[in-house]
Short mmCIF file of C-alpha atoms in Angstrom, two decimals:
data_model
loop_
_atom_site.label_atom_id
_atom_site.label_comp_id
_atom_site.label_asym_id
_atom_site.label_seq_id
_atom_site.Cartn_x
_atom_site.Cartn_y
_atom_site.Cartn_z
CA MET A 1 -5.89 94.91 221.28
CA SER A 2 -3.81 96.34 218.45
CA THR A 3 -0.04 96.17 218.51
CA ASN A 4 0.29 99.37 216.40
CA ALA A 5 -0.65 101.79 219.17
CA HIS A 6 2.89 103.05 219.44
CA PRO A 7 4.51 102.85 216.02
CA ILE A 8 8.27 103.02 215.79
CA LEU A 9 9.64 105.52 213.27
CA ASP A 10 12.84 104.62 211.51
CA PHE A 11 14.69 107.90 211.01
CA GLU A 12 17.82 106.21 209.57
CA SER A 13 15.97 104.70 206.65
CA ALA A 14 13.92 107.79 205.95
CA PRO A 15 14.63 109.29 202.55
CA VAL A 16 17.04 112.23 202.76
CA ARG A 17 17.82 114.55 199.94
CA PRO A 18 21.42 114.39 198.68
CA GLU A 19 22.07 117.97 199.76
CA GLY A 20 21.59 116.99 203.39
CA LEU A 21 24.07 114.10 203.46
CA PRO A 22 27.40 114.93 205.18
CA GLY A 23 30.77 114.67 203.51
CA ARG A 24 29.64 115.80 200.11
CA ALA A 25 31.00 118.51 197.93
CA HIS A 26 27.73 120.34 198.04
CA ASP A 27 28.20 120.91 201.84
CA ILE A 28 30.42 123.84 200.94
CA PRO A 29 28.10 126.57 199.71
CA GLU A 30 29.00 127.94 196.37
CA LYS A 31 29.77 131.61 196.03
CA ALA A 32 26.63 133.56 195.19
CA PRO A 33 26.65 134.98 191.69
CA LEU A 34 27.32 138.66 191.44
CA TYR A 35 24.78 140.87 189.82
CA GLU A 36 25.80 143.44 187.30
CA ASN A 37 25.54 146.42 189.65
CA GLU A 38 27.64 144.62 192.33
CA LYS A 39 30.33 143.95 189.74
CA ASP A 40 30.36 147.55 188.68
CA GLU A 41 30.68 148.74 192.31
CA LYS A 42 33.66 146.42 192.94
CA ASN A 43 35.34 147.56 189.75
CA ASP A 44 34.84 151.17 190.71
CA MET A 45 36.29 150.55 194.18
CA ALA A 46 39.35 148.87 192.66
CA LEU A 47 39.90 151.75 190.28
CA THR A 48 39.53 154.24 193.16
CA GLN A 49 42.15 152.43 195.23
CA GLN A 50 44.60 152.31 192.34
CA THR A 51 44.17 155.99 191.54
CA SER A 52 46.89 158.08 193.25
CA VAL A 53 46.07 161.48 194.69
CA THR A 54 48.06 164.22 193.00
CA PRO A 55 48.99 167.07 195.36
CA ILE A 56 47.71 170.47 194.32
CA GLU A 57 50.54 172.87 193.66
CA SER A 58 50.36 176.40 194.89
CA LEU A 59 49.76 179.20 192.45
CA ASP A 60 53.21 180.57 193.16
CA ASP A 61 54.83 177.41 191.72
CA GLU A 62 52.84 177.37 188.52
CA ASP A 63 53.59 179.28 185.37
CA TYR A 64 50.81 181.60 184.32
CA GLU A 65 50.30 183.67 181.27
CA GLY A 66 52.25 186.91 181.39
CA LYS A 67 54.51 185.84 184.22
CA PRO A 68 57.76 187.84 183.97
CA THR A 69 61.00 186.04 183.43
CA GLU A 70 64.02 186.37 185.68
CA GLU A 71 65.67 188.84 183.27
CA GLU A 72 62.54 190.96 183.18
CA MET A 73 62.35 190.92 186.95
CA LEU A 74 65.91 192.29 187.13
CA THR A 75 65.73 194.85 184.33
CA LEU A 76 62.15 196.19 184.18
CA ARG A 77 61.18 199.20 186.21
CA LYS A 78 58.90 198.35 189.09
CA VAL A 79 55.83 200.60 189.34
CA PRO A 80 53.73 200.46 192.55
CA GLY A 81 50.01 199.84 192.18
CA THR A 82 47.37 202.19 193.49
CA MET A 83 45.90 201.48 196.89
CA PRO A 84 42.08 201.55 196.99
CA TRP A 85 40.61 204.32 199.09
CA THR A 86 38.65 201.80 201.07
CA ALA A 87 41.87 200.25 202.36
CA VAL A 88 43.11 203.70 203.52
CA ALA A 89 39.72 204.35 205.11
CA MET A 90 39.89 201.04 207.00
CA CYS A 91 43.30 201.97 208.44
CA LEU A 92 42.15 205.40 209.51
CA ILE A 93 38.94 204.09 211.04
CA GLU A 94 40.70 201.39 213.02
CA LEU A 95 43.29 203.87 214.26
CA SER A 96 40.58 206.35 215.31
CA GLU A 97 38.48 203.70 217.02
CA ARG A 98 41.34 202.26 219.05
CA ALA A 99 42.65 205.70 219.97
CA SER A 100 39.16 206.76 221.03
CA TYR A 101 38.67 203.65 223.17
CA TYR A 102 42.00 203.54 225.01
CA GLY A 103 42.38 207.30 225.14
CA CYS A 104 39.02 207.90 226.82
CA VAL A 105 38.84 205.19 229.46
CA GLN A 106 41.21 206.84 231.93
CA LEU A 107 39.76 210.29 231.28
CA PHE A 108 36.27 208.92 231.99
CA ASN A 109 37.52 207.59 235.31
CA ASN A 110 39.07 210.94 236.33
CA PHE A 111 36.04 212.91 235.19
CA VAL A 112 33.64 210.90 237.41
CA ARG A 113 35.93 210.21 240.38
CA ALA A 114 37.66 213.51 241.19
CA PRO A 115 36.02 216.90 241.98
CA LEU A 116 36.69 220.07 240.05
CA PRO A 117 40.29 221.21 240.71
CA ALA A 118 40.59 224.60 242.38
CA GLY A 119 41.59 227.43 240.07
CA GLY A 120 40.79 225.47 236.94
CA PRO A 121 38.69 226.65 233.97
CA GLY A 122 35.64 224.80 235.28
CA THR A 123 35.69 222.08 232.58
CA GLY A 124 37.50 219.53 234.74
CA ALA A 125 41.00 220.46 233.66
CA VAL A 126 43.71 221.54 236.14
CA PRO A 127 44.94 225.18 236.08
CA LYS A 128 47.92 225.92 233.90
CA GLY A 129 51.31 226.52 235.37
CA PRO A 130 52.81 225.42 238.68
CA ALA A 131 49.38 225.71 240.41
CA GLY A 132 48.14 222.60 238.65
CA ASP A 133 51.19 220.37 239.04
CA ASN A 134 49.89 218.57 242.12
CA LEU A 135 46.21 218.54 241.20
CA THR A 136 44.14 215.84 239.49
CA ALA A 137 41.69 216.53 236.68
CA GLY A 138 38.09 215.82 237.54
CA ALA A 139 34.53 217.18 237.47
CA LEU A 140 31.80 215.18 239.12
CA GLY A 141 33.55 214.07 242.33
CA LEU A 142 31.48 210.87 242.77
CA GLY A 143 34.30 208.74 244.13
CA SER A 144 36.25 205.71 242.91
CA GLN A 145 33.36 203.25 243.30
CA VAL A 146 31.04 205.09 240.90
CA ALA A 147 33.90 205.90 238.54
CA SER A 148 34.88 202.20 238.35
CA ALA A 149 31.26 201.20 237.73
CA VAL A 150 30.96 203.69 234.85
CA THR A 151 34.18 202.76 233.14
CA GLN A 152 33.63 199.01 233.58
CA SER A 153 30.15 199.29 232.12
CA PHE A 154 31.60 201.23 229.14
CA GLN A 155 34.19 198.53 228.53
CA PHE A 156 31.60 195.77 228.98
CA LEU A 157 29.18 197.27 226.46
CA ALA A 158 32.00 197.85 223.96
CA TYR A 159 32.43 194.05 223.85
CA VAL A 160 28.68 193.23 223.95
CA PHE A 161 27.46 195.57 221.20
CA PRO A 162 29.47 193.64 218.52
CA ILE A 163 26.84 190.91 218.83
CA LEU A 164 24.14 193.39 217.80
CA GLY A 165 26.46 194.86 215.16
CA GLY A 166 27.08 191.44 213.64
CA ILE A 167 23.37 190.72 213.42
CA VAL A 168 22.64 194.09 211.78
CA SER A 169 25.52 193.63 209.39
CA ASP A 170 24.60 190.12 208.26
CA VAL A 171 20.84 190.56 208.07
CA TRP A 172 20.20 194.14 206.93
CA TRP A 173 23.03 196.59 206.19
CA GLY A 174 26.14 194.68 205.20
CA ARG A 175 29.66 195.10 206.57
CA PHE A 176 30.73 198.26 204.83
CA ARG A 177 27.51 200.19 205.57
CA THR A 178 27.55 199.07 209.22
CA LEU A 179 31.18 200.19 209.44
CA CYS A 180 30.30 203.63 208.06
CA VAL A 181 27.34 204.04 210.38
CA GLY A 182 29.45 203.03 213.35
CA THR A 183 32.07 205.59 212.42
CA GLY A 184 29.50 208.33 212.10
CA VAL A 185 27.87 207.43 215.44
CA GLY A 186 31.25 207.38 217.15
CA ALA A 187 32.07 210.88 215.86
CA PHE A 188 28.64 212.09 217.05
CA ALA A 189 29.27 210.56 220.49
CA HIS A 190 32.53 212.51 220.85
CA VAL A 191 30.69 215.69 220.02
CA LEU A 192 28.13 214.84 222.72
CA LEU A 193 30.93 214.39 225.23
CA VAL A 194 31.51 218.13 225.02
CA VAL A 195 28.10 218.79 226.65
CA PRO A 196 28.82 217.34 230.13
CA ALA A 197 32.14 219.21 230.18
CA ILE A 198 30.52 222.63 229.80
CA PRO A 199 31.18 224.61 233.02
CA SER A 200 27.52 225.60 233.44
CA VAL A 201 26.37 222.00 233.12
CA ILE A 202 28.98 220.82 235.64
CA ALA A 203 28.06 223.59 238.07
CA SER A 204 24.35 222.71 237.86
CA GLY A 205 25.03 219.07 238.84
CA ASN A 206 23.35 217.68 235.74
CA ALA A 207 26.45 216.54 233.92
CA LEU A 208 26.17 212.82 234.79
CA ALA A 209 23.20 212.03 232.55
CA PRO A 210 24.58 213.47 229.29
CA PHE A 211 27.96 211.95 230.14
CA LEU A 212 26.48 208.45 230.50
CA ILE A 213 24.44 208.82 227.30
CA SER A 214 27.52 209.92 225.42
CA ILE A 215 29.80 207.09 226.54
CA TYR A 216 27.20 204.37 225.95
CA ILE A 217 26.60 205.66 222.43
CA LEU A 218 30.36 205.58 221.97
CA SER A 219 30.52 201.98 223.18
CA GLY A 220 27.79 201.03 220.68
CA ALA A 221 29.78 202.68 217.87
CA ALA A 222 32.91 200.75 218.93
CA GLY A 223 30.90 197.53 218.78
CA PHE A 224 29.64 198.25 215.24
CA ILE A 225 33.18 199.04 214.07
CA LYS A 226 34.93 196.16 215.79
CA VAL A 227 32.72 193.42 214.34
CA CYS A 228 33.00 194.60 210.72
CA MET A 229 36.61 195.75 210.53
CA LEU A 230 38.46 192.41 210.25
CA PRO A 231 36.06 190.75 207.73
CA THR A 232 36.10 193.87 205.53
CA VAL A 233 39.88 194.02 205.51
CA CYS A 234 40.09 190.30 204.69
CA THR A 235 37.82 190.79 201.66
CA LEU A 236 39.99 193.69 200.46
CA THR A 237 43.14 191.52 200.56
#
């Protein structure tokens, strides 16, 4: 029977490479060498950290070519520049659009809610003189509920149509053309508002349909103007 069935391994006397022995200087790993690109990146980072950010001065603080001196500012005659016609047109269009919107809402409510006043001209207006002092203008006589529904729908659409106006302006027509079209459509809607106020149309009972068509066209025009007005004015300034 052999005595070497279970050999004993001597791990202590086994050869070990010098790098594996404890307490040697090579236990502390040396710093890996830097490649050229890594050195360049570190140098760039150091330069970036050392570079100070210079604040940008406003144009008002800088001297530019042709800037008048203090003496010239005091002695030279000041001549106003010409205002472009587009700026004047923007002011008039915005004034007309806001006057149209706020000036018509209450009139729309009275036109739908109250009946024709007695002794009036038949267009919805009260008679002139003392006879009309205690009367309310009106035409259709449909009551407060219908009148509120009509005016609220007009106001609602005036703030919804700018979405459509913005899409048309950005995709197809541009701001200025959309603004001009909205102005023309708004003027046309005011002309259409004359139709439901004709005495014969009111007397026939068919004034509601042309009235609704007119005010909804007007709300669309307000939407086209509202969405293009501010960006156009900003570009002009």
